[in-house]
Coordinates of N, CA, C and O in Angstrom, one line a residue:
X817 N -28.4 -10.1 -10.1 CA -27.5 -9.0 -10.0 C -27.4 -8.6 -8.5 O -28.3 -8.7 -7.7
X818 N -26.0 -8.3 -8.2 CA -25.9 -8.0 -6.7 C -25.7 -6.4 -6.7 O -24.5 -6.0 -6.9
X819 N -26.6 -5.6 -6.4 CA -26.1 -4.4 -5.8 C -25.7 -4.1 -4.1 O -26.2 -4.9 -3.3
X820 N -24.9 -2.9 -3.7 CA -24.0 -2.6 -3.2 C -24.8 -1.1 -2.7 O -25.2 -0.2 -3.5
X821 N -25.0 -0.9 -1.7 CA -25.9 0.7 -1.6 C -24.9 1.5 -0.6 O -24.9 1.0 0.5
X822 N -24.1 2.4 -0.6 CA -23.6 3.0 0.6 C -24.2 4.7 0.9 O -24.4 5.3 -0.1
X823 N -24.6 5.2 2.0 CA -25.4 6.0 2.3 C -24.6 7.3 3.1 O -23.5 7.2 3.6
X824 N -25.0 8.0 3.1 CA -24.0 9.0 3.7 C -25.3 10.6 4.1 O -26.4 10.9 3.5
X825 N -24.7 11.2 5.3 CA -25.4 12.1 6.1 C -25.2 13.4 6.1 O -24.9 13.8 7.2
X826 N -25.3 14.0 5.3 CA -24.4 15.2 5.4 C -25.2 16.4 6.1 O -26.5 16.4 6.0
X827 N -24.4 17.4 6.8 CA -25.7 18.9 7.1 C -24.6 19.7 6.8 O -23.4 19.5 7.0
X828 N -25.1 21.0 6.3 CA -24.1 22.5 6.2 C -24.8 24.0 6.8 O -25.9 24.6 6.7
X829 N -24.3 24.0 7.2 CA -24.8 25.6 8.1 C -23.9 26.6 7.2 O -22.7 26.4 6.9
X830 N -24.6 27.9 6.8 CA -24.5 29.3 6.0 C -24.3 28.5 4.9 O -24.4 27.3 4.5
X831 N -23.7 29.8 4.4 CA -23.3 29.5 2.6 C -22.2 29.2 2.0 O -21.6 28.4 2.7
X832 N -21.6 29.4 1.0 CA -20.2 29.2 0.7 C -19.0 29.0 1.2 O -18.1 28.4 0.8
X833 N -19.1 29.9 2.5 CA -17.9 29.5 3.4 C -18.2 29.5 4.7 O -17.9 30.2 5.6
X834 N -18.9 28.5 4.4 CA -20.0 28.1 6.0 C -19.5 26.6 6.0 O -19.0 26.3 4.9
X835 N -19.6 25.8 6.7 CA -18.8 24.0 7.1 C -20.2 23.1 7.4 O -21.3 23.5 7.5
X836 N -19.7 22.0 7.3 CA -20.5 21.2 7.7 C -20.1 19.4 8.2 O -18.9 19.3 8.6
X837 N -20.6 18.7 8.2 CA -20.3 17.5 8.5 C -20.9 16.1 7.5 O -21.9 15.7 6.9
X838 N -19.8 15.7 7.5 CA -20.2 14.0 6.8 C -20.4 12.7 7.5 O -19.4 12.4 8.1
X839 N -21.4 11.9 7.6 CA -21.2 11.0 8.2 C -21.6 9.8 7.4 O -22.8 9.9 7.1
X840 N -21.0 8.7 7.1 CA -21.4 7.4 6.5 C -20.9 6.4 7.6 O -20.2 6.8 8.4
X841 N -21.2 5.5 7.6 CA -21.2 3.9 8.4 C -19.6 4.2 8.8 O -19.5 4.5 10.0
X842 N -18.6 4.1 8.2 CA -17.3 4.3 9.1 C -16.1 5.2 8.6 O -15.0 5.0 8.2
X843 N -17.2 6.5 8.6 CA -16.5 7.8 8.1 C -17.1 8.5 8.8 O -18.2 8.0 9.1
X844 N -16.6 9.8 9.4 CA -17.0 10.7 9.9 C -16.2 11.9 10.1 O -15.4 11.9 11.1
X845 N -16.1 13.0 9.2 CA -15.6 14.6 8.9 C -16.3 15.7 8.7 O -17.4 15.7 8.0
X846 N -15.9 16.7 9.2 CA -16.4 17.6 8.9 C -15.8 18.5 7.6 O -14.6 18.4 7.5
X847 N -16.4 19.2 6.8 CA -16.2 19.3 5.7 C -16.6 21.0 5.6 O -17.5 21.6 6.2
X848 N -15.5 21.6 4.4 CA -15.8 22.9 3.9 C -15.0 22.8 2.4 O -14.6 21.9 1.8
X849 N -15.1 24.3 2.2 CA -14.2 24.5 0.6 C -13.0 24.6 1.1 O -13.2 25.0 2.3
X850 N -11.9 24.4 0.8 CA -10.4 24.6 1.3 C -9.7 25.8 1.2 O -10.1 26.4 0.2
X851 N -8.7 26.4 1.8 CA -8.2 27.6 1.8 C -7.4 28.1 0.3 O -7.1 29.3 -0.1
X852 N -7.1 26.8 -0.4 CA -6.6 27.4 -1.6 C -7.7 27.8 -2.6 O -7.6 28.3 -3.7
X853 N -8.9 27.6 -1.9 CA -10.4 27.9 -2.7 C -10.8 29.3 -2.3 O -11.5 30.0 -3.0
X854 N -10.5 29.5 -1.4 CA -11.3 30.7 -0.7 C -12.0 30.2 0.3 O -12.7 31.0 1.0
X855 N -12.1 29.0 0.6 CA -13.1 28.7 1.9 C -12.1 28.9 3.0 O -11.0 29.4 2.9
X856 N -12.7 28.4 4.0 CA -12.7 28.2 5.5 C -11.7 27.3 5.9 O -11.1 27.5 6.9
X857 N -11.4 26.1 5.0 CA -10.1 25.2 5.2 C -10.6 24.4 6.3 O -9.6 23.8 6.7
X858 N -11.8 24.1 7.2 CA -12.4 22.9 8.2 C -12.5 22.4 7.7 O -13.1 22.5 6.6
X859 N -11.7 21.0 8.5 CA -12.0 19.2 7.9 C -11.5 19.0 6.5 O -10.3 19.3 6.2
X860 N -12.1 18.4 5.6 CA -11.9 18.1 4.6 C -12.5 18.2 3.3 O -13.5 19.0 3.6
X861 N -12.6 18.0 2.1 CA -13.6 18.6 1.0 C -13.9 17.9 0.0 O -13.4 16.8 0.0
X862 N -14.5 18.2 -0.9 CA -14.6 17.3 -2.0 C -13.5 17.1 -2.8 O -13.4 16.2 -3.7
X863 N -12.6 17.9 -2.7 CA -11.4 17.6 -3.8 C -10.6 16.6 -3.4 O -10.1 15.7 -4.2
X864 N -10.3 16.5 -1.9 CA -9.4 15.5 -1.1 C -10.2 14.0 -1.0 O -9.8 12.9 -0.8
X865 N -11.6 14.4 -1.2 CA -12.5 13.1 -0.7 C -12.6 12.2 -2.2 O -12.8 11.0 -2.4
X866 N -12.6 13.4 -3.3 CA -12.1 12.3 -4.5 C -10.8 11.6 -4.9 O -10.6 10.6 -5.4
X867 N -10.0 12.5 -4.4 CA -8.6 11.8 -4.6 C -8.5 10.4 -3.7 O -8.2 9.3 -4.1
X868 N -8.9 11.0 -2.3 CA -8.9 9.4 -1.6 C -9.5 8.5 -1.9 O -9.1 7.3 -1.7
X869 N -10.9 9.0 -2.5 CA -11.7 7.6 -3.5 C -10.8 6.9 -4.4 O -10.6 5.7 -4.4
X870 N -10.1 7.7 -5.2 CA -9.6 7.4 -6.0 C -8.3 6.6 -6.0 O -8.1 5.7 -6.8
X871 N -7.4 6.9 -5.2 CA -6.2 6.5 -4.6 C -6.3 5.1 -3.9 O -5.6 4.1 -4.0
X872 N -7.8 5.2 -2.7 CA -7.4 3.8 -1.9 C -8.2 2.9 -3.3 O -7.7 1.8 -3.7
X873 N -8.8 3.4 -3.8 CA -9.5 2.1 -4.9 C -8.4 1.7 -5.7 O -8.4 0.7 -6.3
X874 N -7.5 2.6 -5.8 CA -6.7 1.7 -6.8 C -5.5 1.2 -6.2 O -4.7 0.8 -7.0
X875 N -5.1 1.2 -4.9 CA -4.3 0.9 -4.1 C -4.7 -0.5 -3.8 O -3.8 -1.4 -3.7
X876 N -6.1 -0.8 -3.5 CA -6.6 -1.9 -3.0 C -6.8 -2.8 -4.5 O -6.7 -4.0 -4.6
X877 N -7.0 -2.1 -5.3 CA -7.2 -3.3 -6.9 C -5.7 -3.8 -7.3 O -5.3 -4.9 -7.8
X878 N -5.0 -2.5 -6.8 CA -3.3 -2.9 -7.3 C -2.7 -4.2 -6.2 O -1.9 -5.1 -6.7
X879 N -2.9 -4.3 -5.0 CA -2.9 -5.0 -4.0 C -3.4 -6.2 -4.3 O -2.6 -7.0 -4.6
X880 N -4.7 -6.5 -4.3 CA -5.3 -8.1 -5.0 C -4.9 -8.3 -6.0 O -4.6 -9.5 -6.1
X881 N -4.6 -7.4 -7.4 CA -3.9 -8.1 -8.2 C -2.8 -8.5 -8.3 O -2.5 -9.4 -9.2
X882 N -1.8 -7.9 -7.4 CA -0.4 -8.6 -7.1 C -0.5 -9.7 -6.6 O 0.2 -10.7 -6.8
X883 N -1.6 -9.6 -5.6 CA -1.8 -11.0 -4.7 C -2.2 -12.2 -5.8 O -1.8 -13.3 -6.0
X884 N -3.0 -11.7 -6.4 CA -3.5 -12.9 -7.3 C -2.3 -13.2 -8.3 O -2.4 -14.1 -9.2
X885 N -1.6 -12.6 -8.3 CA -0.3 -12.9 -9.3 C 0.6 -14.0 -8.6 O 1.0 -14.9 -9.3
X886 N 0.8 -13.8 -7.6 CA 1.6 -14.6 -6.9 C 2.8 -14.3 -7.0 O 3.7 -15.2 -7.1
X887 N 2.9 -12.3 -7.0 CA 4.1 -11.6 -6.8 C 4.3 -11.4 -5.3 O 3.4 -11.1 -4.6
X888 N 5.4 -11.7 -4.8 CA 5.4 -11.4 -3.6 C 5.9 -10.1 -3.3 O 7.0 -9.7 -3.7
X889 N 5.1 -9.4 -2.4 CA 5.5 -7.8 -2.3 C 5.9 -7.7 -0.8 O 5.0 -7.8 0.0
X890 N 7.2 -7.4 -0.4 CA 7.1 -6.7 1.1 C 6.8 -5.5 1.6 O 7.0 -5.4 2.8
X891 N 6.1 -4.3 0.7 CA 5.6 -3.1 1.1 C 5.4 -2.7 -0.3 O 6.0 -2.8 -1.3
X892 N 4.1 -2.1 0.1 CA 3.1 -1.2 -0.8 C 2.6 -0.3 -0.1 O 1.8 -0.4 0.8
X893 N 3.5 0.9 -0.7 CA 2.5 2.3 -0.3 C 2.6 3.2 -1.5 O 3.3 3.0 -2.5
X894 N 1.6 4.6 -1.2 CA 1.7 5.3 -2.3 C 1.8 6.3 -1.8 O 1.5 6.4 -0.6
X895 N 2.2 7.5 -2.6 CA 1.3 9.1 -2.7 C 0.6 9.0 -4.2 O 0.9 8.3 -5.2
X896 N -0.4 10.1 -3.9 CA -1.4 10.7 -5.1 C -1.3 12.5 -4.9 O -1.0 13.4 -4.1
X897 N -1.8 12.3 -6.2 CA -1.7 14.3 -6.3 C -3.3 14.2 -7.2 O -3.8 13.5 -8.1
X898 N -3.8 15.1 -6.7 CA -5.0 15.8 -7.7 C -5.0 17.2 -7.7 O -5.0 17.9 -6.8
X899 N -4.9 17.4 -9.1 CA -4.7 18.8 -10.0 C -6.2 19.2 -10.2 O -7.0 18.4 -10.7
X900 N -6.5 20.8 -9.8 CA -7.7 20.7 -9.9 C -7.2 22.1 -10.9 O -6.1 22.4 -10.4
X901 N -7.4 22.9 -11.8 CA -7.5 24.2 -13.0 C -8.5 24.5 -12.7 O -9.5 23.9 -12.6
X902 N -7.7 26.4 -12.5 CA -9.0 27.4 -12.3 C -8.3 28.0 -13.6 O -7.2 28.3 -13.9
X903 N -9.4 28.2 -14.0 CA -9.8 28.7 -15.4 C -11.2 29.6 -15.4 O -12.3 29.1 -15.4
X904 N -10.8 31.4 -15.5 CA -12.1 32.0 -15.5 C -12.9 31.9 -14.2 O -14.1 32.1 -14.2
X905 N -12.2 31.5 -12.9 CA -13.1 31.4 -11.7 C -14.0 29.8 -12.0 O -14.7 29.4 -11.1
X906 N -13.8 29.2 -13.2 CA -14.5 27.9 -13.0 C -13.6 26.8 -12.7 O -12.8 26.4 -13.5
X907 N -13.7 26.1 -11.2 CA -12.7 24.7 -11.4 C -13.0 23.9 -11.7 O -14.2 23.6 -11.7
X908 N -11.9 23.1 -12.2 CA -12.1 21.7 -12.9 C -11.1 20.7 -12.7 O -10.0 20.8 -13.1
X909 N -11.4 19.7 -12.1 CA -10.5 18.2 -11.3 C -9.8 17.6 -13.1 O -10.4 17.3 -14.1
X910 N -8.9 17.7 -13.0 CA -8.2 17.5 -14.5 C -7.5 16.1 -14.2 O -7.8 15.1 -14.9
X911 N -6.7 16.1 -13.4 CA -5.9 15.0 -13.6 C -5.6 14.3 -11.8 O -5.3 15.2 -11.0
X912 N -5.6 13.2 -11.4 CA -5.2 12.1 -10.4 C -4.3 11.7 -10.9 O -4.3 11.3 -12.1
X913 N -3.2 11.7 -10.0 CA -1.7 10.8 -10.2 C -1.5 10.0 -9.2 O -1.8 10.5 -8.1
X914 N -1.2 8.6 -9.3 CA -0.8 7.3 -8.7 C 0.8 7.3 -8.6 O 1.4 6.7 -9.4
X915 N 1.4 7.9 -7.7 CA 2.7 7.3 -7.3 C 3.1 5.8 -6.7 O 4.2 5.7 -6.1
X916 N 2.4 4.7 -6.9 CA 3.1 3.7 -6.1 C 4.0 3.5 -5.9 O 4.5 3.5 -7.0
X917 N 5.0 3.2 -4.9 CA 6.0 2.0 -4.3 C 6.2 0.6 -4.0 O 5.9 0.0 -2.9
X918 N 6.8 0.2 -4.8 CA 6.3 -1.4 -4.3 C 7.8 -1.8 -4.4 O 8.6 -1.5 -5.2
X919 N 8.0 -2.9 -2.9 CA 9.0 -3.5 -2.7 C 9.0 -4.6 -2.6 O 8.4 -5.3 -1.8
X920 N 10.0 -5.0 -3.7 CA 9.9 -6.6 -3.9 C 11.0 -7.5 -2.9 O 12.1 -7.2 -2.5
X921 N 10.4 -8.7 -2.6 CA 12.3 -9.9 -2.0 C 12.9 -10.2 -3.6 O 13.8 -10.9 -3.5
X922 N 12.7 -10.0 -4.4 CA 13.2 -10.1 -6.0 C 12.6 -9.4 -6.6 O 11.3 -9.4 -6.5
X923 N 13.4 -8.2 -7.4 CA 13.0 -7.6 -8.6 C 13.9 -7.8 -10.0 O 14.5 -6.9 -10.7
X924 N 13.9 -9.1 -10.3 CA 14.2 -9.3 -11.7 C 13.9 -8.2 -12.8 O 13.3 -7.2 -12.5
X925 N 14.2 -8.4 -13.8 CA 13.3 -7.2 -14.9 C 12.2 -7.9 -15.2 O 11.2 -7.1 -15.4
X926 N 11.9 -9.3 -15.2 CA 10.6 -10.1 -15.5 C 9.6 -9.3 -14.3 O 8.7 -8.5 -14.5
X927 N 9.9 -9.5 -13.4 CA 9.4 -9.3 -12.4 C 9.0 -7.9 -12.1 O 8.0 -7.8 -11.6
X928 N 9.7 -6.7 -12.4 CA 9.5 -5.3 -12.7 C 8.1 -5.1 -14.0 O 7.2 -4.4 -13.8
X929 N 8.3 -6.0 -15.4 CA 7.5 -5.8 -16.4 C 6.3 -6.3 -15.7 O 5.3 -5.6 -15.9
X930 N 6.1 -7.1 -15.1 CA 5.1 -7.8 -14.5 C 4.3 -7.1 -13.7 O 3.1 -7.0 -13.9
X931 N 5.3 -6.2 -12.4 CA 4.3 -5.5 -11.7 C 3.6 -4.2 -12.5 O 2.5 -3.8 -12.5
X932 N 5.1 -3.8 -13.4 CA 4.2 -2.8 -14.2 C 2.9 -3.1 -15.3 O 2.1 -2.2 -15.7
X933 N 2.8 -4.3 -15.6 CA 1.7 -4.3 -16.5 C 0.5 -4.4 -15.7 O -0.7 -4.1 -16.2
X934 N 0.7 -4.8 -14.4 CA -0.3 -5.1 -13.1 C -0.8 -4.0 -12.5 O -1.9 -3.8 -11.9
X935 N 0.4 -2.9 -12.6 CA -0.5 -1.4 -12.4 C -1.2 -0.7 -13.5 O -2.2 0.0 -13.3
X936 N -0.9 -0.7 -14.2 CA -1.8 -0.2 -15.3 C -3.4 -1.1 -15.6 O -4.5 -0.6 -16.0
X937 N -3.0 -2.6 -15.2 CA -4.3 -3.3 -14.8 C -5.2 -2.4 -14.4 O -6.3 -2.0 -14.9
X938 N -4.4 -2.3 -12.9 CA -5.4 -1.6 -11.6 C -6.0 -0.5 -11.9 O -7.0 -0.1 -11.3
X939 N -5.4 0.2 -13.1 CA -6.0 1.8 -13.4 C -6.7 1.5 -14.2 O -7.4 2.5 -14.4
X940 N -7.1 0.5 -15.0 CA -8.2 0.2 -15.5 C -9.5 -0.5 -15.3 O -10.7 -0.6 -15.8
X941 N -8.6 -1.2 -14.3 CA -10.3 -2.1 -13.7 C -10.9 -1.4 -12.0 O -12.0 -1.8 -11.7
X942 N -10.5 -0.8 -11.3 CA -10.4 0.4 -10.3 C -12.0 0.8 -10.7 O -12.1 1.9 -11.3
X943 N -12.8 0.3 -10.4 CA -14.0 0.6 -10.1 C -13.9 2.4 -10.1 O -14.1 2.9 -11.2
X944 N -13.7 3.1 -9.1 CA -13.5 4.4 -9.4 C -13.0 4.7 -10.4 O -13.9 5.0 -11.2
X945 N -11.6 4.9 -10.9 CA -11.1 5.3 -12.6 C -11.9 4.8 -13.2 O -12.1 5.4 -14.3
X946 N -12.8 3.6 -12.9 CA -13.7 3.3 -14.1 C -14.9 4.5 -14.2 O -15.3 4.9 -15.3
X947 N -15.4 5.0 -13.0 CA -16.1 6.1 -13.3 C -16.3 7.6 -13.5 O -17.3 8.3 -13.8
X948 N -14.6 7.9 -13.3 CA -14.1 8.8 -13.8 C -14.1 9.0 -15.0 O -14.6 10.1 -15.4
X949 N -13.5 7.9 -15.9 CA -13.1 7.8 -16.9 C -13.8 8.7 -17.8 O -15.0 8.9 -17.7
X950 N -12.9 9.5 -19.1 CA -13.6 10.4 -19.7 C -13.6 11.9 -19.2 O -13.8 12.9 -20.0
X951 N -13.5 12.0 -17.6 CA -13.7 13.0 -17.0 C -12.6 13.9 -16.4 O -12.5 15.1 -16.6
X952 N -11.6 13.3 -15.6 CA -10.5 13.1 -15.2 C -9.3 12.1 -15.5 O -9.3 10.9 -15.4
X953 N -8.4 12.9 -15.8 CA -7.1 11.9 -16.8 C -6.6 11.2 -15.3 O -6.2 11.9 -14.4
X954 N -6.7 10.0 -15.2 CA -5.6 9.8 -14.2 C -4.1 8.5 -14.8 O -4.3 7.4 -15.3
X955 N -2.9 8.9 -14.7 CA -1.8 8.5 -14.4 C -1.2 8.0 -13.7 O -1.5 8.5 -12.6
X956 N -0.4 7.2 -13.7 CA 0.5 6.1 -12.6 C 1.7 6.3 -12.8 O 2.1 6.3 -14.0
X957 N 2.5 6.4 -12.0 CA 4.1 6.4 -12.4 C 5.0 5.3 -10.9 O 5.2 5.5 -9.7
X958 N 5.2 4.6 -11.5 CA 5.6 3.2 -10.7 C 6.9 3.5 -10.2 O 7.7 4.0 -11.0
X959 N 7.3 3.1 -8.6 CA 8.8 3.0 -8.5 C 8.9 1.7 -7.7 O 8.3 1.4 -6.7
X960 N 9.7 1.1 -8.3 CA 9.8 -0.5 -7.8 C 11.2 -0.9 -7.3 O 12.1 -0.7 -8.1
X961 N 11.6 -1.6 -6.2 CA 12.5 -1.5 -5.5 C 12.7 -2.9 -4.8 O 11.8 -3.5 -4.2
X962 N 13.7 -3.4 -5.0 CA 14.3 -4.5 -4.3 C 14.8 -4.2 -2.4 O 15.4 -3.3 -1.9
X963 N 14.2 -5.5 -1.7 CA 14.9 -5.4 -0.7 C 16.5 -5.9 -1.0 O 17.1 -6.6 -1.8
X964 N 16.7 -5.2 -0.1 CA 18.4 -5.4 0.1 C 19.0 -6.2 1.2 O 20.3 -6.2 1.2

């Protein structure tokens, strides 16, 4: 078995809406609760730092599996949304959305069914969604586009 260890540094000064800093091998932010929370709004937070887990992991799984398809893509990019519900003063991360864009030199309909069955791949085999899973709903909604 091959394990994988990544490590990370964190320090926080005061309490709840007091900041602090993150540091791993080739990350480095400073971090608080965000202003639609009631915090302080420095740097960045855990709500944004899961979505981006979540978003580049399935950006990069959706990426090699096209590559390994032997779809040819001239641009992939996305937006993501993470919905977090306050309910009672308790939050709760409910739902990640995957917007991809993907532009094809051919988008047949073969070729459309293809990428779409290849993103829903990615949301399943996405190492992160995989450990979400159960926890947070996440969704994809594909927009696919021919060059012109």
């Amino acid at each position: 078995m091959v394990q994988h260890t990544f490590k990370m540094e964190l320090k926080w000064d005061d309490g709840r809406n007091g900041s602090g800093v993150l540091q791993a091998t080739k990350l480095r932010s400073e971090i608080s609760i965000p202003q639609e929370m009631g915090g302080p709004g420095i740097g960045t937070n855990p709500d944004e730092m899961l979505l981006g887990a979540a978003a580049t992991c399935y950006l990069i799984t959706f990426a090699t599996l096209l590559e390994n398809s032997g779809i040819k893509v001239e641009r992939l990019s996305m937006q993501a949304e993470g919905i977090v519900d306050v309910t009672n003063g308790v939050f709760t991360y409910e739902k990640i959305l995957h917007k991809p864009h993907v532009l094809l030199e051919t988008a047949t309909e073969r070729e459309k069914e293809r990428v779409m069955r290849i993103a829903k791949k990615a949301e399943q085999t996405c190492m992160i969604s995989k450990a979400l899973k159960g926890n947070v709903s996440i969704e994809c909604s594909v927009n696919i586009e021919q060059v012109r």
